[in-house]
């Protein structure tokens, strides 16, 4: 009878084991993680995802070294500034309004190539260049036209919010918050979920109690639970770790302990089926201990739903964090995060669409990149696909 | 002893004006079809005595009415009563111990039965029943007895001279309910009468036809309404739910609704919505003031149970008016208005900004921001930064404050802006925002209530109902300071205490002349302002929006916004 | 299997009582107060009287016992007597919500139709779209369809409804002219009664936007799980065997692979069904559907303990029930799973 483990272990390690210790110096054994990495590298989506994720990390953590605007500083005079891209819309602003048109010409030195009230192509480009070259002067010229107002400035390339915080700086430091909350809360929730799910699925005696506990957590109303957590633990956590780390821990734990239940139920369902499969029965029949069966046979086979839960979990954590600060249970109001930025921007969707566009893109693309990385990792970890 | 009528006596000039205006749109009752109103906070009951929330009072005012209401200028208008009783016309006794109201002739309940003095007396008994938990019981404070002189005449006797006797059965908060309908609903049985609470029989222009709690109310015009040709609308759809921005959108941008209430949204967004041209934004100012309270006691967590109590000792630096004055000078109030309130706010330097007769002008210096002046003031007082960390020290204690408020977008913006200004005068601020249901909840076991004030500074809005500030100005009595022994109840939130102030409160309680009362109120206000324990920021108004096709809207912050809904009409 | 179901149902009773006790204690511990939404002009003594009239002065265990007896005995007895008339309704006062002072169960029943209509329909639509997307995506892994499906569903999932809902309103309610076919109402009319084709059409139109927003989330989530699970199974030996036997591709995929891939998907779908009854808090708020979700959130904000307690209890019952159904379905999908 063959060892059922062999079907699950990568061929390379078996070869190395068969070769014996003597040949190790001659042909160094390739660690199986190198194979995983090789496979991962061949997955195009995963590589693009990883590259983008690194870009986002650099943007959030190295960006503030380059763009040295303090996210906490309010440039109150510049409040409500639009992003520089708004300059492209200048043609629309100058259309059909003689005065605005003349202002565009005056400010941008636009070529008047089409009789009255039309900027024409040349004029449009002239006005646009003028807007990019001297945004402040251009904004001043447009100040009197209420509904056609353009307010731009290179000092705030992505604009500012209603009180004058720089959007680019917020996007960067908000990224730090959102990524760290998203990743840690997701890891915590996946960890709890997998643990509970595997244990419940594998050990029949614990199934009942663990699943009833899952039911309990599913039924708990989130908001009062969070209120109670904040009430009980905020003071002690902030005195132990300082106010910001204290709240970080509180938020991560709050999101983690309220979002592990679906993972647990999914994993348990899969484990219930898996443990009746032949290779598990075989492993058990030769007296493999449960811990080893779970590590070698069960976990690798429930990786793909876990991966999906993990990618969805990041999105969930980022958005839940914003909902929490919206409800006054999260970070203080002057603490940036993408979710907050998006939440605050929704009111201004029509006026300053970039206020929802950039944080929305940042969240979506981060989630997307993590998803592709997860896909690649799943393929790379699957010995059946690897090496094909 | 003479009661002036400038404020209290009801001259009907304004009502006449509004009636004349409505005259142009007379016609049959119900001629204008449906009126759609959206209140994004939905009413949960139609009985204002059981709820006390503003949204319930507003909705109930379509059906239930009182003897007199306040119009949009804060003047009293006789409503179910024939006229406003005063000392001059003999309606108020010379010794201020009783007031006599006379009902208009022929006022009917919507079921066709006449309204009598017995209904008014029943209302008083209903609300003052100790088991009922009536939310408006303070309107009946000091009422010793009520008697029916005849079917249309009610005499209210007080247990002490009452300089301002227009509280019981006046204003939207204490309307008259029908004795016949609520007879079995007194005391502990009050909440069990669901049908009556959801569909009270009233005297108002509309009758409830369906009530879905926290969702939608539909009304029909009252066939027995006392004024011919009113209301102009046959039905009212009173929808709830959503948020302020979406309610504003439904009136100003999509035109799905005719009237939206309580629209505290970003002023620039509001202006853009209004520019669509479908609706108009209207505001009304009452007495609401967004203010900062500076904790006069020490909130240091190290004090344990003595935090923020008088026993815990005074605050290390906020009791010094110089610090408070500097904090106040660093604020550009106009900018706070521009960013957060727009037309719904005005700069104010007083905690008592209205009615006009009571408003002080002695503190107007605060209107202009003066950061340099604030810095100079602190330097002069020797409050300087001794260790070079950018934060000043007061007798060795750094000026670091924890600044808390309830969660609300406008307040969080204001917090961030104030933090920046205060940083410029060497004060470091930590911000905290707390869910409103906790902050205003008064749960003694929570550390985050505004009464407990476990922070150095907090911000919220307070006001008083009606037009008389006596009770409101009595908030700052020494013995009204919240503490553990009173389960943290008490209105003196910032723990201000002054012998002189207490004396003024006592004097107010025995003064009847309007001018003298105004003078005392101004003195009280100035005493508070000069202590810098309370820093007023913005005089807030109610902001609502109505469709341009809706006429007759006279928004009032002294009564409900819908106080004159009987006069509303469709313009086209 | 039958004994297992009966045993689980019996086990559910102590479980639910335990859950309700935990929820009750949690709500009791939570800060907040039923008078917190009243204007500050109402003095503290009056607030205290209001609290007492709500029964807040009594000790916790008495309040819990009162709630429990009302929930499991008096309320069902009341509805039974109303429906059948066999006996008089119980003499005990009904369970009242603190903010409305009306029977909680009546409010829930009043609101259930709109929640089921909007949230339930969105769920059905979402699942029906998600399953084929997931299957095709997996079968044609890394095809254009799969890439597009992944992209759209992940974007859809990471855009929260407070954003997508407002975006829908801005595009369809504000941006479109009122008489256009593409104009949809931003406010859900709960008083609308479907009596003829015209009102039916109106009802359909007012459901379009909220259903779209909600279905996007469901679709994204379930299609991801479907795809991942299918992928796992497509590589298995039994698929090769089935193909080698000469079975057609559609039989292989739809019968063998799909059936074996359904376990995680069934779990996710079963987890989502109780959530339908829980309503959709944000989407209901944005479109003013005012169903169960909106009732729950305003009850929480108003610290309306009887309402929150009852809603979460019903929610717990449904969770226990649907998780049981999922467990039974596991056994049907994969006969190797045995519970005895």
PDB file of C-alpha atoms in Angstrom, chain C residues 15-234:
ATOM      1  CA  UNK C  15     -29.357  27.035  22.046  1.00  0.00           C
ATOM      2  CA  UNK C  16     -31.844  29.731  21.183  1.00  0.00           C
ATOM      3  CA  UNK C  17     -32.655  30.441  24.804  1.00  0.00           C
ATOM      4  CA  UNK C  18     -28.968  30.769  25.515  1.00  0.00           C
ATOM      5  CA  UNK C  19     -28.453  33.055  22.509  1.00  0.00           C
ATOM      6  CA  UNK C  20     -31.392  35.235  23.532  1.00  0.00           C
ATOM      7  CA  UNK C  21     -29.994  35.514  27.046  1.00  0.00           C
ATOM      8  CA  UNK C  22     -26.582  36.560  25.742  1.00  0.00           C
ATOM      9  CA  UNK C  23     -28.183  39.140  23.450  1.00  0.00           C
ATOM     10  CA  UNK C  24     -30.310  40.445  26.291  1.00  0.00           C
ATOM     11  CA  UNK C  25     -27.314  40.867  28.545  1.00  0.00           C
ATOM     12  CA  UNK C  26     -25.369  42.482  25.742  1.00  0.00           C
ATOM     13  CA  UNK C  27     -28.115  45.001  25.108  1.00  0.00           C
ATOM     14  CA  UNK C  28     -28.437  45.662  28.791  1.00  0.00           C
ATOM     15  CA  UNK C  29     -24.724  46.280  29.073  1.00  0.00           C
ATOM     16  CA  UNK C  30     -24.563  48.491  25.976  1.00  0.00           C
ATOM     17  CA  UNK C  31     -24.433  52.193  26.742  1.00  0.00           C
ATOM     18  CA  UNK C  32     -27.237  54.276  25.364  1.00  0.00           C
ATOM     19  CA  UNK C  33     -30.615  55.167  26.637  1.00  0.00           C
ATOM     20  CA  UNK C  34     -34.158  55.288  25.288  1.00  0.00           C
ATOM     21  CA  UNK C  35     -34.366  58.992  26.065  1.00  0.00           C
ATOM     22  CA  UNK C  36     -31.190  59.909  24.204  1.00  0.00           C
ATOM     23  CA  UNK C  37     -33.051  61.197  21.163  1.00  0.00           C
ATOM     24  CA  UNK C  38     -35.254  63.583  23.074  1.00  0.00           C
ATOM     25  CA  UNK C  39     -34.423  67.270  22.877  1.00  0.00           C
ATOM     26  CA  UNK C  40     -32.177  68.532  25.661  1.00  0.00           C
ATOM     27  CA  UNK C  41     -34.991  70.839  26.727  1.00  0.00           C
ATOM     28  CA  UNK C  42     -36.632  67.888  28.485  1.00  0.00           C
ATOM     29  CA  UNK C  43     -35.279  67.891  32.031  1.00  0.00           C
ATOM     30  CA  UNK C  44     -33.581  64.977  33.741  1.00  0.00           C
ATOM     31  CA  UNK C  45     -36.408  64.255  36.195  1.00  0.00           C
ATOM     32  CA  UNK C  46     -38.810  63.780  33.295  1.00  0.00           C
ATOM     33  CA  UNK C  47     -36.357  61.466  31.584  1.00  0.00           C
ATOM     34  CA  UNK C  48     -36.148  59.421  34.748  1.00  0.00           C
ATOM     35  CA  UNK C  49     -39.945  59.109  34.832  1.00  0.00           C
ATOM     36  CA  UNK C  50     -39.971  58.007  31.207  1.00  0.00           C
ATOM     37  CA  UNK C  51     -37.372  55.335  31.937  1.00  0.00           C
ATOM     38  CA  UNK C  52     -39.391  54.058  34.851  1.00  0.00           C
ATOM     39  CA  UNK C  53     -42.573  53.943  32.794  1.00  0.00           C
ATOM     40  CA  UNK C  54     -40.671  51.730  30.335  1.00  0.00           C
ATOM     41  CA  UNK C  55     -39.895  49.288  33.122  1.00  0.00           C
ATOM     42  CA  UNK C  56     -36.185  50.058  33.166  1.00  0.00           C
ATOM     43  CA  UNK C  57     -36.186  50.197  36.937  1.00  0.00           C
ATOM     44  CA  UNK C  58     -36.709  46.441  37.277  1.00  0.00           C
ATOM     45  CA  UNK C  59     -33.800  44.020  37.704  1.00  0.00           C
ATOM     46  CA  UNK C  60     -32.354  42.349  34.604  1.00  0.00           C
ATOM     47  CA  UNK C  61     -33.569  38.814  35.257  1.00  0.00           C
ATOM     48  CA  UNK C  62     -37.172  39.936  35.690  1.00  0.00           C
ATOM     49  CA  UNK C  63     -37.068  41.925  32.483  1.00  0.00           C
ATOM     50  CA  UNK C  64     -35.554  38.957  30.627  1.00  0.00           C
ATOM     51  CA  UNK C  65     -38.135  36.547  31.958  1.00  0.00           C
ATOM     52  CA  UNK C  66     -40.898  38.934  30.986  1.00  0.00           C
ATOM     53  CA  UNK C  67     -39.542  39.233  27.468  1.00  0.00           C
ATOM     54  CA  UNK C  68     -39.047  35.489  27.110  1.00  0.00           C
ATOM     55  CA  UNK C  69     -42.562  34.580  28.218  1.00  0.00           C
ATOM     56  CA  UNK C  70     -44.032  37.211  25.936  1.00  0.00           C
ATOM     57  CA  UNK C  71     -41.937  36.092  22.997  1.00  0.00           C
ATOM     58  CA  UNK C  72     -42.477  32.370  23.207  1.00  0.00           C
ATOM     59  CA  UNK C  73     -45.931  32.195  24.767  1.00  0.00           C
ATOM     60  CA  UNK C  74     -48.110  35.297  24.884  1.00  0.00           C
ATOM     61  CA  UNK C  75     -47.349  36.694  21.444  1.00  0.00           C
ATOM     62  CA  UNK C  76     -47.912  33.382  19.616  1.00  0.00           C
ATOM     63  CA  UNK C  77     -51.042  32.882  21.707  1.00  0.00           C
ATOM     64  CA  UNK C  78     -52.281  36.322  20.712  1.00  0.00           C
ATOM     65  CA  UNK C  79     -51.801  35.688  16.994  1.00  0.00           C
ATOM     66  CA  UNK C  80     -53.299  32.222  17.262  1.00  0.00           C
ATOM     67  CA  UNK C  81     -56.387  33.569  18.945  1.00  0.00           C
ATOM     68  CA  UNK C  82     -56.648  36.372  16.384  1.00  0.00           C
ATOM     69  CA  UNK C  83     -56.334  33.943  13.514  1.00  0.00           C
ATOM     70  CA  UNK C  84     -58.590  31.178  14.765  1.00  0.00           C
ATOM     71  CA  UNK C  85     -60.811  32.703  17.373  1.00  0.00           C
ATOM     72  CA  UNK C  86     -60.661  29.453  19.369  1.00  0.00           C
ATOM     73  CA  UNK C  87     -59.868  31.247  22.598  1.00  0.00           C
ATOM     74  CA  UNK C  88     -59.583  34.750  23.980  1.00  0.00           C
ATOM     75  CA  UNK C  89     -56.290  36.566  23.584  1.00  0.00           C
ATOM     76  CA  UNK C  90     -54.155  36.443  26.728  1.00  0.00           C
ATOM     77  CA  UNK C  91     -54.808  39.112  29.331  1.00  0.00           C
ATOM     78  CA  UNK C  92     -51.158  40.086  29.511  1.00  0.00           C
ATOM     79  CA  UNK C  93     -50.101  43.349  27.870  1.00  0.00           C
ATOM     80  CA  UNK C  94     -48.371  42.784  24.548  1.00  0.00           C
ATOM     81  CA  UNK C  95     -44.700  43.361  24.025  1.00  0.00           C
ATOM     82  CA  UNK C  96     -44.317  47.034  23.171  1.00  0.00           C
ATOM     83  CA  UNK C  97     -41.516  48.782  21.403  1.00  0.00           C
ATOM     84  CA  UNK C  98     -40.090  51.621  23.462  1.00  0.00           C
ATOM     85  CA  UNK C  99     -39.929  54.204  20.747  1.00  0.00           C
ATOM     86  CA  UNK C 100     -43.337  53.668  19.173  1.00  0.00           C
ATOM     87  CA  UNK C 101     -45.173  52.130  22.152  1.00  0.00           C
ATOM     88  CA  UNK C 102     -46.771  49.753  19.685  1.00  0.00           C
ATOM     89  CA  UNK C 103     -46.538  45.935  19.658  1.00  0.00           C
ATOM     90  CA  UNK C 104     -43.174  44.952  18.241  1.00  0.00           C
ATOM     91  CA  UNK C 105     -44.539  41.973  16.360  1.00  0.00           C
ATOM     92  CA  UNK C 106     -47.132  44.109  14.583  1.00  0.00           C
ATOM     93  CA  UNK C 107     -44.444  46.465  13.343  1.00  0.00           C
ATOM     94  CA  UNK C 108     -42.317  43.573  12.152  1.00  0.00           C
ATOM     95  CA  UNK C 109     -45.230  41.993  10.312  1.00  0.00           C
ATOM     96  CA  UNK C 110     -46.107  45.340   8.792  1.00  0.00           C
ATOM     97  CA  UNK C 111     -42.585  45.759   7.461  1.00  0.00           C
ATOM     98  CA  UNK C 112     -41.850  42.214   6.401  1.00  0.00           C
ATOM     99  CA  UNK C 113     -43.507  42.464   2.959  1.00  0.00           C
ATOM    100  CA  UNK C 114     -41.360  45.298   1.670  1.00  0.00           C
ATOM    101  CA  UNK C 115     -38.186  43.727   2.994  1.00  0.00           C
ATOM    102  CA  UNK C 116     -38.984  40.349   1.483  1.00  0.00           C
ATOM    103  CA  UNK C 117     -39.950  41.943  -1.779  1.00  0.00           C
ATOM    104  CA  UNK C 118     -36.845  44.078  -2.177  1.00  0.00           C
ATOM    105  CA  UNK C 119     -34.122  42.223  -0.311  1.00  0.00           C
ATOM    106  CA  UNK C 120     -35.497  38.777  -1.103  1.00  0.00           C
ATOM    107  CA  UNK C 121     -35.847  39.498  -4.786  1.00  0.00           C
ATOM    108  CA  UNK C 122     -32.364  40.969  -4.878  1.00  0.00           C
ATOM    109  CA  UNK C 123     -31.042  37.791  -3.295  1.00  0.00           C
ATOM    110  CA  UNK C 124     -32.799  35.520  -5.743  1.00  0.00           C
ATOM    111  CA  UNK C 125     -31.628  37.641  -8.676  1.00  0.00           C
ATOM    112  CA  UNK C 126     -28.106  37.723  -7.278  1.00  0.00           C
ATOM    113  CA  UNK C 127     -27.912  33.957  -6.797  1.00  0.00           C
ATOM    114  CA  UNK C 128     -29.398  33.236 -10.212  1.00  0.00           C
ATOM    115  CA  UNK C 129     -26.819  35.453 -11.896  1.00  0.00           C
ATOM    116  CA  UNK C 130     -23.944  34.307  -9.713  1.00  0.00           C
ATOM    117  CA  UNK C 131     -24.210  30.556 -10.280  1.00  0.00           C
ATOM    118  CA  UNK C 132     -23.801  30.582 -14.077  1.00  0.00           C
ATOM    119  CA  UNK C 133     -21.100  33.234 -13.850  1.00  0.00           C
ATOM    120  CA  UNK C 134     -19.180  31.135 -11.349  1.00  0.00           C
ATOM    121  CA  UNK C 135     -19.573  27.938 -13.387  1.00  0.00           C
ATOM    122  CA  UNK C 136     -18.546  29.459 -16.701  1.00  0.00           C
ATOM    123  CA  UNK C 137     -15.683  31.384 -15.110  1.00  0.00           C
ATOM    124  CA  UNK C 138     -14.275  28.196 -13.663  1.00  0.00           C
ATOM    125  CA  UNK C 139     -14.832  26.086 -16.732  1.00  0.00           C
ATOM    126  CA  UNK C 140     -13.155  28.660 -18.931  1.00  0.00           C
ATOM    127  CA  UNK C 141     -10.572  29.744 -16.413  1.00  0.00           C
ATOM    128  CA  UNK C 142      -8.566  32.809 -17.480  1.00  0.00           C
ATOM    129  CA  UNK C 143     -10.769  33.358 -20.521  1.00  0.00           C
ATOM    130  CA  UNK C 144     -11.991  36.852 -21.306  1.00  0.00           C
ATOM    131  CA  UNK C 145     -15.309  35.979 -19.678  1.00  0.00           C
ATOM    132  CA  UNK C 146     -13.572  34.862 -16.518  1.00  0.00           C
ATOM    133  CA  UNK C 147     -11.348  37.931 -16.382  1.00  0.00           C
ATOM    134  CA  UNK C 148     -14.261  40.274 -16.927  1.00  0.00           C
ATOM    135  CA  UNK C 149     -16.366  38.396 -14.400  1.00  0.00           C
ATOM    136  CA  UNK C 150     -13.603  38.563 -11.816  1.00  0.00           C
ATOM    137  CA  UNK C 151     -13.008  42.222 -12.449  1.00  0.00           C
ATOM    138  CA  UNK C 152     -16.646  43.258 -12.251  1.00  0.00           C
ATOM    139  CA  UNK C 153     -17.475  41.114  -9.248  1.00  0.00           C
ATOM    140  CA  UNK C 154     -14.478  42.229  -7.214  1.00  0.00           C
ATOM    141  CA  UNK C 155     -15.116  45.890  -8.021  1.00  0.00           C
ATOM    142  CA  UNK C 156     -18.772  45.291  -7.215  1.00  0.00           C
ATOM    143  CA  UNK C 157     -17.914  43.754  -3.895  1.00  0.00           C
ATOM    144  CA  UNK C 158     -15.444  46.409  -2.856  1.00  0.00           C
ATOM    145  CA  UNK C 159     -17.818  49.272  -3.590  1.00  0.00           C
ATOM    146  CA  UNK C 160     -19.964  49.719  -0.516  1.00  0.00           C
ATOM    147  CA  UNK C 161     -23.709  50.269  -0.936  1.00  0.00           C
ATOM    148  CA  UNK C 162     -23.544  53.704   0.672  1.00  0.00           C
ATOM    149  CA  UNK C 163     -21.626  54.670  -2.446  1.00  0.00           C
ATOM    150  CA  UNK C 164     -23.256  52.571  -5.160  1.00  0.00           C
ATOM    151  CA  UNK C 165     -26.746  53.426  -3.900  1.00  0.00           C
ATOM    152  CA  UNK C 166     -26.162  57.153  -4.061  1.00  0.00           C
ATOM    153  CA  UNK C 167     -24.473  56.725  -7.444  1.00  0.00           C
ATOM    154  CA  UNK C 168     -27.581  54.966  -8.775  1.00  0.00           C
ATOM    155  CA  UNK C 169     -29.770  57.781  -7.495  1.00  0.00           C
ATOM    156  CA  UNK C 170     -27.533  60.430  -9.019  1.00  0.00           C
ATOM    157  CA  UNK C 171     -27.549  58.658 -12.383  1.00  0.00           C
ATOM    158  CA  UNK C 172     -31.123  57.453 -12.607  1.00  0.00           C
ATOM    159  CA  UNK C 173     -33.208  59.741 -10.378  1.00  0.00           C
ATOM    160  CA  UNK C 174     -31.373  63.037 -10.749  1.00  0.00           C
ATOM    161  CA  UNK C 175     -29.653  62.635 -14.092  1.00  0.00           C
ATOM    162  CA  UNK C 176     -32.570  61.315 -16.109  1.00  0.00           C
ATOM    163  CA  UNK C 177     -35.515  63.504 -17.053  1.00  0.00           C
ATOM    164  CA  UNK C 178     -38.621  62.720 -15.085  1.00  0.00           C
ATOM    165  CA  UNK C 179     -40.584  61.385 -18.079  1.00  0.00           C
ATOM    166  CA  UNK C 180     -37.778  59.205 -19.415  1.00  0.00           C
ATOM    167  CA  UNK C 181     -37.985  55.420 -19.358  1.00  0.00           C
ATOM    168  CA  UNK C 182     -34.682  55.394 -17.512  1.00  0.00           C
ATOM    169  CA  UNK C 183     -35.927  57.528 -14.655  1.00  0.00           C
ATOM    170  CA  UNK C 184     -36.429  55.534 -11.473  1.00  0.00           C
ATOM    171  CA  UNK C 185     -37.744  56.823  -8.139  1.00  0.00           C
ATOM    172  CA  UNK C 186     -35.231  57.418  -5.364  1.00  0.00           C
ATOM    173  CA  UNK C 187     -37.863  57.050  -2.661  1.00  0.00           C
ATOM    174  CA  UNK C 188     -39.641  53.728  -2.209  1.00  0.00           C
ATOM    175  CA  UNK C 189     -43.354  54.197  -1.657  1.00  0.00           C
ATOM    176  CA  UNK C 190     -44.392  51.684   0.984  1.00  0.00           C
ATOM    177  CA  UNK C 191     -48.046  52.663   0.748  1.00  0.00           C
ATOM    178  CA  UNK C 192     -48.296  51.565  -2.878  1.00  0.00           C
ATOM    179  CA  UNK C 193     -50.750  48.708  -3.285  1.00  0.00           C
ATOM    180  CA  UNK C 194     -50.540  46.581  -6.389  1.00  0.00           C
ATOM    181  CA  UNK C 195     -54.050  46.365  -7.787  1.00  0.00           C
ATOM    182  CA  UNK C 196     -53.620  46.597 -11.539  1.00  0.00           C
ATOM    183  CA  UNK C 197     -50.945  46.591 -14.227  1.00  0.00           C
ATOM    184  CA  UNK C 198     -50.153  50.249 -13.732  1.00  0.00           C
ATOM    185  CA  UNK C 199     -49.433  49.921 -10.027  1.00  0.00           C
ATOM    186  CA  UNK C 200     -47.597  46.669 -10.712  1.00  0.00           C
ATOM    187  CA  UNK C 201     -45.366  48.508 -13.156  1.00  0.00           C
ATOM    188  CA  UNK C 202     -44.850  51.282 -10.604  1.00  0.00           C
ATOM    189  CA  UNK C 203     -43.890  48.696  -8.020  1.00  0.00           C
ATOM    190  CA  UNK C 204     -41.403  47.109 -10.401  1.00  0.00           C
ATOM    191  CA  UNK C 205     -39.844  50.453 -11.212  1.00  0.00           C
ATOM    192  CA  UNK C 206     -39.398  51.473  -7.608  1.00  0.00           C
ATOM    193  CA  UNK C 207     -37.692  48.171  -6.858  1.00  0.00           C
ATOM    194  CA  UNK C 208     -35.188  48.411  -9.687  1.00  0.00           C
ATOM    195  CA  UNK C 209     -32.533  50.566  -8.036  1.00  0.00           C
ATOM    196  CA  UNK C 210     -32.378  48.932  -4.588  1.00  0.00           C
ATOM    197  CA  UNK C 211     -32.499  45.444  -6.110  1.00  0.00           C
ATOM    198  CA  UNK C 212     -29.640  46.345  -8.443  1.00  0.00           C
ATOM    199  CA  UNK C 213     -27.468  47.634  -5.608  1.00  0.00           C
ATOM    200  CA  UNK C 214     -28.129  44.615  -3.407  1.00  0.00           C
ATOM    201  CA  UNK C 215     -27.847  42.003  -6.133  1.00  0.00           C
ATOM    202  CA  UNK C 216     -24.405  43.299  -7.073  1.00  0.00           C
ATOM    203  CA  UNK C 217     -23.058  42.342  -3.655  1.00  0.00           C
ATOM    204  CA  UNK C 218     -24.686  38.908  -3.626  1.00  0.00           C
ATOM    205  CA  UNK C 219     -23.570  38.125  -7.141  1.00  0.00           C
ATOM    206  CA  UNK C 220     -19.991  39.094  -6.449  1.00  0.00           C
ATOM    207  CA  UNK C 221     -19.733  37.001  -3.323  1.00  0.00           C
ATOM    208  CA  UNK C 222     -21.453  33.827  -4.485  1.00  0.00           C
ATOM    209  CA  UNK C 223     -19.874  33.759  -7.937  1.00  0.00           C
ATOM    210  CA  UNK C 224     -16.420  33.890  -6.353  1.00  0.00           C
ATOM    211  CA  UNK C 225     -17.140  30.911  -4.122  1.00  0.00           C
ATOM    212  CA  UNK C 226     -18.780  29.019  -6.978  1.00  0.00           C
ATOM    213  CA  UNK C 227     -15.785  29.575  -9.233  1.00  0.00           C
ATOM    214  CA  UNK C 228     -13.211  28.580  -6.631  1.00  0.00           C
ATOM    215  CA  UNK C 229     -15.063  25.433  -5.697  1.00  0.00           C
ATOM    216  CA  UNK C 230     -15.584  24.403  -9.312  1.00  0.00           C
ATOM    217  CA  UNK C 231     -11.908  24.906 -10.007  1.00  0.00           C
ATOM    218  CA  UNK C 232     -11.011  22.626  -7.133  1.00  0.00           C
ATOM    219  CA  UNK C 233     -13.194  19.880  -8.493  1.00  0.00           C
ATOM    220  CA  UNK C 234     -12.407  20.238 -12.184  1.00  0.00           C
TER     221      UNK C 234
END
